[in-house]
N, CA, C and O atoms as CSV, one atom per row, in Angstrom:
chain,resi,resn,atom,element,x,y,z
A,1,MET,N,N,6.373,20.726,5.677
A,1,MET,CA,C,6.341,19.282,5.859
A,1,MET,C,C,5.513,18.661,4.728
A,1,MET,O,O,4.391,19.099,4.471
A,2,PRO,N,N,6.059,17.647,4.052
A,2,PRO,CA,C,5.301,17.014,2.976
A,2,PRO,C,C,4.020,16.376,3.510
A,2,PRO,O,O,3.967,15.865,4.629
A,3,ARG,N,N,3.019,16.427,2.687
A,3,ARG,CA,C,1.739,15.828,3.047
A,3,ARG,C,C,1.918,14.329,3.302
A,3,ARG,O,O,2.667,13.665,2.585
A,4,PHE,N,N,1.253,13.805,4.294
A,4,PHE,CA,C,1.251,12.385,4.656
A,4,PHE,C,C,2.568,11.896,5.255
A,4,PHE,O,O,2.730,10.692,5.455
A,5,LYS,N,N,3.507,12.786,5.545
A,5,LYS,CA,C,4.794,12.358,6.107
A,5,LYS,C,C,4.598,11.595,7.418
A,5,LYS,O,O,5.165,10.518,7.599
A,6,THR,N,N,3.813,12.138,8.313
A,6,THR,CA,C,3.571,11.486,9.595
A,6,THR,C,C,2.863,10.147,9.392
A,6,THR,O,O,3.192,9.163,10.054
A,7,SER,N,N,1.903,10.108,8.489
A,7,SER,CA,C,1.182,8.859,8.219
A,7,SER,C,C,2.116,7.795,7.663
A,7,SER,O,O,2.020,6.629,8.047
A,8,ARG,N,N,3.015,8.175,6.767
A,8,ARG,CA,C,3.976,7.199,6.225
A,8,ARG,C,C,4.891,6.679,7.336
A,8,ARG,O,O,5.245,5.500,7.354
A,9,GLU,N,N,5.269,7.554,8.251
A,9,GLU,CA,C,6.106,7.132,9.386
A,9,GLU,C,C,5.337,6.158,10.283
A,9,GLU,O,O,5.904,5.171,10.751
A,10,LEU,N,N,4.068,6.425,10.523
A,10,LEU,CA,C,3.245,5.522,11.339
A,10,LEU,C,C,3.079,4.165,10.655
A,10,LEU,O,O,3.040,3.131,11.323
A,11,LEU,N,N,2.983,4.168,9.350
A,11,LEU,CA,C,2.847,2.902,8.617
A,11,LEU,C,C,4.074,2.013,8.807
A,11,LEU,O,O,3.955,0.789,8.861
A,12,LEU,N,N,5.241,2.625,8.906
A,12,LEU,CA,C,6.472,1.857,9.062
A,12,LEU,C,C,6.492,1.012,10.329
A,12,LEU,O,O,7.168,-0.015,10.390
A,13,THR,N,N,5.747,1.451,11.340
A,13,THR,CA,C,5.764,0.742,12.622
A,13,THR,C,C,4.427,0.088,12.953
A,13,THR,O,O,4.241,-0.411,14.063
A,14,ALA,N,N,3.504,0.086,12.013
A,14,ALA,CA,C,2.197,-0.533,12.259
A,14,ALA,C,C,2.395,-2.017,12.562
A,14,ALA,O,O,3.222,-2.677,11.933
A,15,HIS,N,N,1.639,-2.537,13.524
A,15,HIS,CA,C,1.790,-3.923,13.966
A,15,HIS,C,C,0.751,-4.871,13.390
A,15,HIS,O,O,0.888,-6.087,13.517
A,16,SER,N,N,-0.290,-4.331,12.758
A,16,SER,CA,C,-1.349,-5.197,12.250
A,16,SER,C,C,-1.952,-4.602,10.976
A,16,SER,O,O,-1.755,-3.432,10.649
A,17,GLU,N,N,-2.696,-5.460,10.274
A,17,GLU,CA,C,-3.407,-5.000,9.076
A,17,GLU,C,C,-4.405,-3.905,9.437
A,17,GLU,O,O,-4.565,-2.935,8.697
A,18,ASP,N,N,-5.079,-4.065,10.586
A,18,ASP,CA,C,-6.048,-3.060,11.011
A,18,ASP,C,C,-5.383,-1.715,11.274
A,18,ASP,O,O,-5.940,-0.668,10.944
A,19,GLU,N,N,-4.196,-1.745,11.866
A,19,GLU,CA,C,-3.478,-0.502,12.145
A,19,GLU,C,C,-3.037,0.172,10.845
A,19,GLU,O,O,-3.080,1.397,10.733
A,20,VAL,N,N,-2.617,-0.622,9.872
A,20,VAL,CA,C,-2.250,-0.073,8.563
A,20,VAL,C,C,-3.469,0.585,7.928
A,20,VAL,O,O,-3.389,1.728,7.478
A,21,ALA,N,N,-4.584,-0.117,7.887
A,21,ALA,CA,C,-5.796,0.424,7.264
A,21,ALA,C,C,-6.262,1.688,7.978
A,21,ALA,O,O,-6.612,2.677,7.334
A,22,ARG,N,N,-6.265,1.653,9.295
A,22,ARG,CA,C,-6.713,2.815,10.070
A,22,ARG,C,C,-5.828,4.029,9.785
A,22,ARG,O,O,-6.335,5.132,9.579
A,23,THR,N,N,-4.520,3.830,9.772
A,23,THR,CA,C,-3.583,4.929,9.491
A,23,THR,C,C,-3.809,5.479,8.089
A,23,THR,O,O,-3.846,6.693,7.883
A,24,LEU,N,N,-3.959,4.578,7.136
A,24,LEU,CA,C,-4.165,4.980,5.749
A,24,LEU,C,C,-5.459,5.778,5.594
A,24,LEU,O,O,-5.459,6.856,5.001
A,25,PHE,N,N,-6.550,5.252,6.124
A,25,PHE,CA,C,-7.839,5.904,5.941
A,25,PHE,C,C,-7.945,7.199,6.744
A,25,PHE,O,O,-8.659,8.113,6.334
A,26,ASP,N,N,-7.252,7.295,7.872
A,26,ASP,CA,C,-7.200,8.562,8.605
A,26,ASP,C,C,-6.497,9.630,7.766
A,26,ASP,O,O,-6.930,10.782,7.722
A,27,ALA,N,N,-5.424,9.241,7.110
A,27,ALA,CA,C,-4.684,10.186,6.267
A,27,ALA,C,C,-5.528,10.651,5.091
A,27,ALA,O,O,-5.583,11.843,4.789
A,28,VAL,N,N,-6.182,9.710,4.433
A,28,VAL,CA,C,-7.025,10.054,3.279
A,28,VAL,C,C,-8.189,10.941,3.723
A,28,VAL,O,O,-8.626,11.817,2.977
A,29,GLY,N,N,-8.685,10.711,4.935
A,29,GLY,CA,C,-9.781,11.519,5.449
A,29,GLY,C,C,-9.423,12.985,5.643
A,29,GLY,O,O,-10.310,13.826,5.791
A,30,GLN,N,N,-8.145,13.294,5.644
A,30,GLN,CA,C,-7.700,14.678,5.800
A,30,GLN,C,C,-7.599,15.420,4.466
A,30,GLN,O,O,-7.352,16.626,4.435
A,31,VAL,N,N,-7.790,14.696,3.375
A,31,VAL,CA,C,-7.730,15.329,2.054
A,31,VAL,C,C,-9.034,16.074,1.807
A,31,VAL,O,O,-10.118,15.542,2.045
A,32,ASP,N,N,-8.922,17.281,1.337
A,32,ASP,CA,C,-10.091,18.100,1.039
A,32,ASP,C,C,-10.969,17.390,0.000
A,32,ASP,O,O,-10.461,16.927,-1.022
A,33,PRO,N,N,-12.272,17.300,0.249
A,33,PRO,CA,C,-13.169,16.623,-0.700
A,33,PRO,C,C,-13.104,17.202,-2.116
A,33,PRO,O,O,-13.265,16.469,-3.092
A,34,ASP,N,N,-12.869,18.507,-2.233
A,34,ASP,CA,C,-12.742,19.104,-3.566
A,34,ASP,C,C,-11.515,18.574,-4.305
A,34,ASP,O,O,-11.536,18.413,-5.525
A,35,GLU,N,N,-10.445,18.303,-3.554
A,35,GLU,CA,C,-9.255,17.715,-4.175
A,35,GLU,C,C,-9.559,16.302,-4.665
A,35,GLU,O,O,-9.155,15.913,-5.761
A,36,LEU,N,N,-10.274,15.544,-3.844
A,36,LEU,CA,C,-10.625,14.168,-4.230
A,36,LEU,C,C,-11.485,14.154,-5.485
A,36,LEU,O,O,-11.359,13.251,-6.313
A,37,LYS,N,N,-12.357,15.144,-5.633
A,37,LYS,CA,C,-13.224,15.211,-6.816
A,37,LYS,C,C,-12.423,15.396,-8.095
A,37,LYS,O,O,-12.876,15.005,-9.171
A,38,ARG,N,N,-11.248,15.983,-7.993
A,38,ARG,CA,C,-10.411,16.234,-9.181
A,38,ARG,C,C,-9.586,15.015,-9.600
A,38,ARG,O,O,-9.001,14.998,-10.683
A,39,LEU,N,N,-9.543,14.008,-8.744
A,39,LEU,CA,C,-8.784,12.798,-9.096
A,39,LEU,C,C,-9.451,12.083,-10.267
A,39,LEU,O,O,-10.665,12.185,-10.444
A,40,PRO,N,N,-8.676,11.366,-11.059
A,40,PRO,CA,C,-9.271,10.534,-12.099
A,40,PRO,C,C,-10.252,9.547,-11.465
A,40,PRO,O,O,-10.034,9.124,-10.329
A,41,PRO,N,N,-11.316,9.172,-12.159
A,41,PRO,CA,C,-12.360,8.325,-11.568
A,41,PRO,C,C,-11.835,7.035,-10.942
A,41,PRO,O,O,-12.291,6.656,-9.863
A,42,GLU,N,N,-10.896,6.355,-11.584
A,42,GLU,CA,C,-10.403,5.090,-11.037
A,42,GLU,C,C,-9.647,5.320,-9.727
A,42,GLU,O,O,-9.660,4.458,-8.849
A,43,CYS,N,N,-8.993,6.465,-9.590
A,43,CYS,CA,C,-8.265,6.790,-8.356
A,43,CYS,C,C,-9.233,7.216,-7.263
A,43,CYS,O,O,-9.109,6.806,-6.109
A,44,ARG,N,N,-10.189,8.036,-7.640
A,44,ARG,CA,C,-11.189,8.484,-6.669
A,44,ARG,C,C,-11.921,7.272,-6.088
A,44,ARG,O,O,-12.198,7.219,-4.890
A,45,GLU,N,N,-12.226,6.315,-6.939
A,45,GLU,CA,C,-12.942,5.119,-6.485
A,45,GLU,C,C,-12.137,4.334,-5.446
A,45,GLU,O,O,-12.689,3.938,-4.419
A,46,VAL,N,N,-10.849,4.103,-5.691
A,46,VAL,CA,C,-10.062,3.307,-4.739
A,46,VAL,C,C,-9.733,4.078,-3.471
A,46,VAL,O,O,-9.556,3.474,-2.413
A,47,VAL,N,N,-9.647,5.388,-3.556
A,47,VAL,CA,C,-9.321,6.187,-2.380
A,47,VAL,C,C,-10.553,6.353,-1.483
A,47,VAL,O,O,-10.433,6.331,-0.258
A,48,VAL,N,N,-11.713,6.517,-2.076
A,48,VAL,CA,C,-12.923,6.763,-1.300
A,48,VAL,C,C,-13.462,5.478,-0.674
A,48,VAL,O,O,-14.028,5.520,0.418
A,49,LYS,N,N,-13.299,4.342,-1.343
A,49,LYS,CA,C,-13.784,3.072,-0.794
A,49,LYS,C,C,-12.849,2.613,0.313
A,49,LYS,O,O,-11.664,2.382,0.071
A,50,ARG,N,N,-13.360,2.482,1.498
A,50,ARG,CA,C,-12.525,2.115,2.642
A,50,ARG,C,C,-12.140,0.640,2.639
A,50,ARG,O,O,-11.165,0.269,3.292
A,51,HIS,N,N,-12.862,-0.201,1.935
A,51,HIS,CA,C,-12.582,-1.633,1.969
A,51,HIS,C,C,-11.908,-2.119,0.691
A,51,HIS,O,O,-11.897,-3.317,0.408
A,52,THR,N,N,-11.358,-1.209,-0.066
A,52,THR,CA,C,-10.629,-1.565,-1.272
A,52,THR,C,C,-9.358,-2.323,-0.890
A,52,THR,O,O,-8.734,-2.015,0.124
A,53,ASP,N,N,-8.980,-3.296,-1.684
A,53,ASP,CA,C,-7.712,-3.993,-1.475
A,53,ASP,C,C,-6.580,-2.972,-1.588
A,53,ASP,O,O,-6.417,-2.334,-2.628
A,54,ILE,N,N,-5.815,-2.822,-0.539
A,54,ILE,CA,C,-4.783,-1.782,-0.484
A,54,ILE,C,C,-3.690,-2.031,-1.515
A,54,ILE,O,O,-3.154,-1.080,-2.085
A,55,HIS,N,N,-3.351,-3.289,-1.763
A,55,HIS,CA,C,-2.328,-3.600,-2.766
A,55,HIS,C,C,-2.802,-3.169,-4.159
A,55,HIS,O,O,-2.053,-2.538,-4.905
A,56,ASP,N,N,-4.040,-3.510,-4.500
A,56,ASP,CA,C,-4.595,-3.117,-5.795
A,56,ASP,C,C,-4.710,-1.597,-5.918
A,56,ASP,O,O,-4.425,-1.022,-6.968
A,57,ALA,N,N,-5.132,-0.963,-4.827
A,57,ALA,CA,C,-5.261,0.495,-4.833
A,57,ALA,C,C,-3.904,1.154,-5.073
A,57,ALA,O,O,-3.808,2.135,-5.810
A,58,ALA,N,N,-2.862,0.614,-4.453
A,58,ALA,CA,C,-1.515,1.167,-4.639
A,58,ALA,C,C,-1.096,1.090,-6.106
A,58,ALA,O,O,-0.538,2.046,-6.645
A,59,VAL,N,N,-1.361,-0.034,-6.744
A,59,VAL,CA,C,-1.003,-0.197,-8.158
A,59,VAL,C,C,-1.780,0.800,-9.020
A,59,VAL,O,O,-1.208,1.449,-9.896
A,60,THR,N,N,-3.071,0.916,-8.770
A,60,THR,CA,C,-3.899,1.856,-9.529
A,60,THR,C,C,-3.367,3.277,-9.394
A,60,THR,O,O,-3.247,3.997,-10.386
A,61,LEU,N,N,-3.050,3.678,-8.170
A,61,LEU,CA,C,-2.558,5.035,-7.948
A,61,LEU,C,C,-1.177,5.255,-8.551
A,61,LEU,O,O,-0.904,6.321,-9.103
A,62,LEU,N,N,-0.306,4.260,-8.450
A,62,LEU,CA,C,1.033,4.394,-9.040
A,62,LEU,C,C,0.954,4.510,-10.551
A,62,LEU,O,O,1.675,5.312,-11.144
A,63,GLN,N,N,0.093,3.725,-11.185
A,63,GLN,CA,C,-0.068,3.804,-12.644
A,63,GLN,C,C,-0.621,5.163,-13.053
A,63,GLN,O,O,-0.160,5.758,-14.027
A,64,SER,N,N,-1.598,5.648,-12.315
A,64,SER,CA,C,-2.169,6.953,-12.617
A,64,SER,C,C,-1.154,8.067,-12.377
A,64,SER,O,O,-1.102,9.045,-13.123
A,65,ASP,N,N,-0.355,7.909,-11.336
A,65,ASP,CA,C,0.699,8.889,-11.063
A,65,ASP,C,C,1.635,9.006,-12.262
A,65,ASP,O,O,2.018,10.109,-12.650
A,66,LEU,N,N,1.998,7.880,-12.841
A,66,LEU,CA,C,2.882,7.915,-14.009
A,66,LEU,C,C,2.217,8.613,-15.196
A,66,LEU,O,O,2.873,9.346,-15.935
A,67,ARG,N,N,0.927,8.386,-15.375
A,67,ARG,CA,C,0.203,9.017,-16.491
A,67,ARG,C,C,0.057,10.522,-16.297
A,67,ARG,O,O,0.054,11.271,-17.274
A,68,HIS,N,N,-0.063,10.973,-15.058
A,68,HIS,CA,C,-0.367,12.387,-14.793
A,68,HIS,C,C,0.814,13.148,-14.200
A,68,HIS,O,O,0.660,14.283,-13.749
A,69,ARG,N,N,1.978,12.533,-14.199
A,69,ARG,CA,C,3.153,13.175,-13.619
A,69,ARG,C,C,3.405,14.522,-14.303
A,69,ARG,O,O,3.345,14.631,-15.528
A,70,GLY,N,N,3.681,15.521,-13.504
A,70,GLY,CA,C,3.996,16.839,-14.041
A,70,GLY,C,C,2.797,17.762,-14.133
A,70,GLY,O,O,2.966,18.963,-14.343
A,71,GLU,N,N,1.592,17.235,-13.981
A,71,GLU,CA,C,0.426,18.110,-13.991
A,71,GLU,C,C,0.395,18.866,-12.671
A,71,GLU,O,O,0.839,18.353,-11.644
A,72,ASP,N,N,-0.114,20.048,-12.700
A,72,ASP,CA,C,-0.080,20.930,-11.531
A,72,ASP,C,C,-0.500,20.236,-10.244
A,72,ASP,O,O,0.167,19.290,-9.824
A,73,ALA,N,N,-1.552,20.658,-9.620
A,73,ALA,CA,C,-1.969,20.145,-8.314
A,73,ALA,C,C,-2.389,18.682,-8.381
A,73,ALA,O,O,-2.142,17.929,-7.440
A,74,LEU,N,N,-3.011,18.272,-9.462
A,74,LEU,CA,C,-3.464,16.891,-9.580
A,74,LEU,C,C,-2.282,15.937,-9.548
A,74,LEU,O,O,-2.329,14.925,-8.849
A,75,GLY,N,N,-1.235,16.234,-10.282
A,75,GLY,CA,C,-0.068,15.367,-10.320
A,75,GLY,C,C,0.588,15.214,-8.959
A,75,GLY,O,O,1.025,14.120,-8.604
A,76,GLU,N,N,0.663,16.286,-8.199
A,76,GLU,CA,C,1.296,16.232,-6.881
A,76,GLU,C,C,0.451,15.433,-5.895
A,76,GLU,O,O,0.991,14.637,-5.126
A,77,LEU,N,N,-0.851,15.632,-5.904
A,77,LEU,CA,C,-1.728,14.866,-5.022
A,77,LEU,C,C,-1.662,13.381,-5.373
A,77,LEU,O,O,-1.585,12.536,-4.481
A,78,LEU,N,N,-1.691,13.066,-6.636
A,78,LEU,CA,C,-1.588,11.665,-7.055
A,78,LEU,C,C,-0.280,11.043,-6.604
A,78,LEU,O,O,-0.264,9.916,-6.108
A,79,ARG,N,N,0.805,11.762,-6.771
A,79,ARG,CA,C,2.113,11.247,-6.364
A,79,ARG,C,C,2.115,10.932,-4.868
A,79,ARG,O,O,2.571,9.870,-4.443
A,80,GLN,N,N,1.604,11.865,-4.090
A,80,GLN,CA,C,1.615,11.676,-2.642
A,80,GLN,C,C,0.689,10.551,-2.199
A,80,GLN,O,O,1.031,9.784,-1.298
A,81,LEU,N,N,-0.474,10.447,-2.821
A,81,LEU,CA,C,-1.378,9.335,-2.503
A,81,LEU,C,C,-0.767,8.005,-2.931
A,81,LEU,O,O,-0.875,7.010,-2.214
A,82,ALA,N,N,-0.128,7.987,-4.093
A,82,ALA,CA,C,0.517,6.761,-4.572
A,82,ALA,C,C,1.616,6.319,-3.610
A,82,ALA,O,O,1.731,5.132,-3.306
A,83,GLU,N,N,2.416,7.255,-3.135
A,83,GLU,CA,C,3.475,6.933,-2.169
A,83,GLU,C,C,2.882,6.424,-0.859
A,83,GLU,O,O,3.408,5.485,-0.263
A,84,LEU,N,N,1.793,7.038,-0.410
A,84,LEU,CA,C,1.142,6.619,0.828
A,84,LEU,C,C,0.608,5.189,0.705
A,84,LEU,O,O,0.842,4.356,1.581
A,85,TYR,N,N,-0.102,4.914,-0.372
A,85,TYR,CA,C,-0.653,3.570,-0.570
A,85,TYR,C,C,0.453,2.551,-0.809
A,85,TYR,O,O,0.333,1.406,-0.373
A,86,ALA,N,N,1.515,2.936,-1.486
A,86,ALA,CA,C,2.638,2.015,-1.695
A,86,ALA,C,C,3.275,1.658,-0.347
A,86,ALA,O,O,3.611,0.498,-0.107
A,87,ALA,N,N,3.437,2.636,0.514
A,87,ALA,CA,C,4.001,2.366,1.845
A,87,ALA,C,C,3.090,1.433,2.634
A,87,ALA,O,O,3.567,0.531,3.323
A,88,ALA,N,N,1.787,1.648,2.537
A,88,ALA,CA,C,0.835,0.778,3.233
A,88,ALA,C,C,0.892,-0.640,2.669
A,88,ALA,O,O,0.835,-1.610,3.424
A,89,SER,N,N,1.002,-0.762,1.367
A,89,SER,CA,C,1.065,-2.075,0.724
A,89,SER,C,C,2.322,-2.833,1.137
A,89,SER,O,O,2.266,-4.029,1.423
A,90,VAL,N,N,3.443,-2.141,1.168
A,90,VAL,CA,C,4.707,-2.765,1.588
A,90,VAL,C,C,4.598,-3.227,3.040
A,90,VAL,O,O,5.008,-4.339,3.373
A,91,ARG,N,N,4.050,-2.380,3.896
A,91,ARG,CA,C,3.936,-2.762,5.304
A,91,ARG,C,C,3.001,-3.959,5.487
A,91,ARG,O,O,3.276,-4.840,6.302
A,92,LEU,N,N,1.913,-3.995,4.743
A,92,LEU,CA,C,1.023,-5.158,4.813
A,92,LEU,C,C,1.762,-6.428,4.407
A,92,LEU,O,O,1.588,-7.478,5.027
A,93,GLY,N,N,2.583,-6.333,3.373
A,93,GLY,CA,C,3.381,-7.479,2.941
A,93,GLY,C,C,4.340,-7.937,4.028
A,93,GLY,O,O,4.515,-9.137,4.241
A,94,GLN,N,N,4.958,-6.991,4.712
A,94,GLN,CA,C,5.879,-7.339,5.801
A,94,GLN,C,C,5.137,-8.028,6.950
A,94,GLN,O,O,5.617,-9.018,7.503
A,95,ILE,N,N,3.987,-7.507,7.294
A,95,ILE,CA,C,3.196,-8.091,8.386
A,95,ILE,C,C,2.762,-9.504,8.015
A,95,ILE,O,O,2.835,-10.410,8.844
A,96,GLU,N,N,2.320,-9.696,6.798
A,96,GLU,CA,C,1.891,-11.031,6.339
A,96,GLU,C,C,3.071,-12.001,6.339
A,96,GLU,O,O,2.931,-13.145,6.769
A,97,HIS,N,N,4.202,-11.562,5.871
A,97,HIS,CA,C,5.390,-12.413,5.842
A,97,HIS,C,C,5.792,-12.835,7.254
A,97,HIS,O,O,6.109,-13.999,7.498
A,98,ARG,N,N,5.775,-11.875,8.178
A,98,ARG,CA,C,6.120,-12.179,9.566
A,98,ARG,C,C,5.144,-13.198,10.158
A,98,ARG,O,O,5.555,-14.121,10.861
A,99,ARG,N,N,3.861,-13.028,9.872
A,99,ARG,CA,C,2.860,-13.954,10.391
A,99,ARG,C,C,3.077,-15.358,9.821
A,99,ARG,O,O,2.961,-16.343,10.550
A,100,GLN,N,N,3.387,-15.458,8.539
A,100,GLN,CA,C,3.642,-16.762,7.915
A,100,GLN,C,C,4.863,-17.439,8.532
A,100,GLN,O,O,4.855,-18.649,8.758
A,101,ARG,N,N,5.894,-16.675,8.801
A,101,ARG,CA,C,7.106,-17.256,9.409
A,101,ARG,C,C,6.828,-17.772,10.814
A,101,ARG,O,O,7.396,-18.781,11.232
A,102,LEU,N,N,5.959,-17.085,11.541
A,102,LEU,CA,C,5.629,-17.521,12.886
A,102,LEU,C,C,4.742,-18.763,12.869
A,102,LEU,O,O,4.783,-19.564,13.802
A,103,GLU,N,N,3.945,-18.930,11.820
A,103,GLU,CA,C,3.046,-20.077,11.722
A,103,GLU,C,C,3.744,-21.318,11.180
A,103,GLU,O,O,3.280,-22.429,11.437
A,104,GLU,N,N,4.829,-21.175,10.450
A,104,GLU,CA,C,5.510,-22.329,9.829
A,104,GLU,C,C,5.916,-23.406,10.834
A,104,GLU,O,O,5.630,-24.577,10.586
A,105,PRO,N,N,6.559,-23.082,11.940
A,105,PRO,CA,C,6.937,-24.150,12.886
A,105,PRO,C,C,5.729,-24.912,13.417
A,105,PRO,O,O,5.806,-26.123,13.621
A,106,ALA,N,N,4.633,-24.232,13.639
A,106,ALA,CA,C,3.433,-24.898,14.157
A,106,ALA,C,C,2.912,-25.903,13.133
A,106,ALA,O,O,2.404,-26.958,13.513
A,107,LEU,N,N,3.026,-25.601,11.878
A,107,LEU,CA,C,2.557,-26.511,10.833
A,107,LEU,C,C,3.440,-27.734,10.740
A,107,LEU,O,O,2.944,-28.825,10.458
A,108,GLY,N,N,4.735,-27.588,10.970
A,108,GLY,CA,C,5.677,-28.689,10.846
A,108,GLY,C,C,5.596,-29.697,11.975
A,108,GLY,O,O,6.058,-30.829,11.831
A,109,ARG,N,N,5.016,-29.300,13.094
A,109,ARG,CA,C,4.944,-30.194,14.257
A,109,ARG,C,C,3.807,-31.199,14.166
A,109,ARG,O,O,3.785,-32.186,14.901
A,110,GLY,N,N,2.867,-30.949,13.269
A,110,GLY,CA,C,1.670,-31.636,13.136
A,110,GLY,C,C,1.453,-33.017,13.265
A,110,GLY,O,O,0.322,-33.481,13.117
C-alpha cells in the first residue's frame, strides 16, 4: 500500500479546515524523524511546522519534488509528501468555495 494512501482518502471527505489539518499532521507524524532530517531544509521546515499555510507548503514541496525527482529514498518521500499536501490544499479550496457559496445568499438579502 502506498504511503499516505489512507490519509489522502480521508482528505477527500474532510468536512472542515480543522479536519484537513488534523488528517495531514497525523500522517506527517507517522514519518520517521530520521527521514524528515534528510529532507531539504525548506521542506523540513514546512512539514515540521504544524501551523504552516498548507497551500504554501504544498507549493514548496511540489517544487522541491521536481528538483529532486529520481533521487533514491529522498525523491520518493518528497513525491509522497508533495501529493499529500497537494490533496490537502485542494480539499481546503473546495471547503472554502463551498462556504463562500453558502454565504452569498445571506449577503444579498442585506
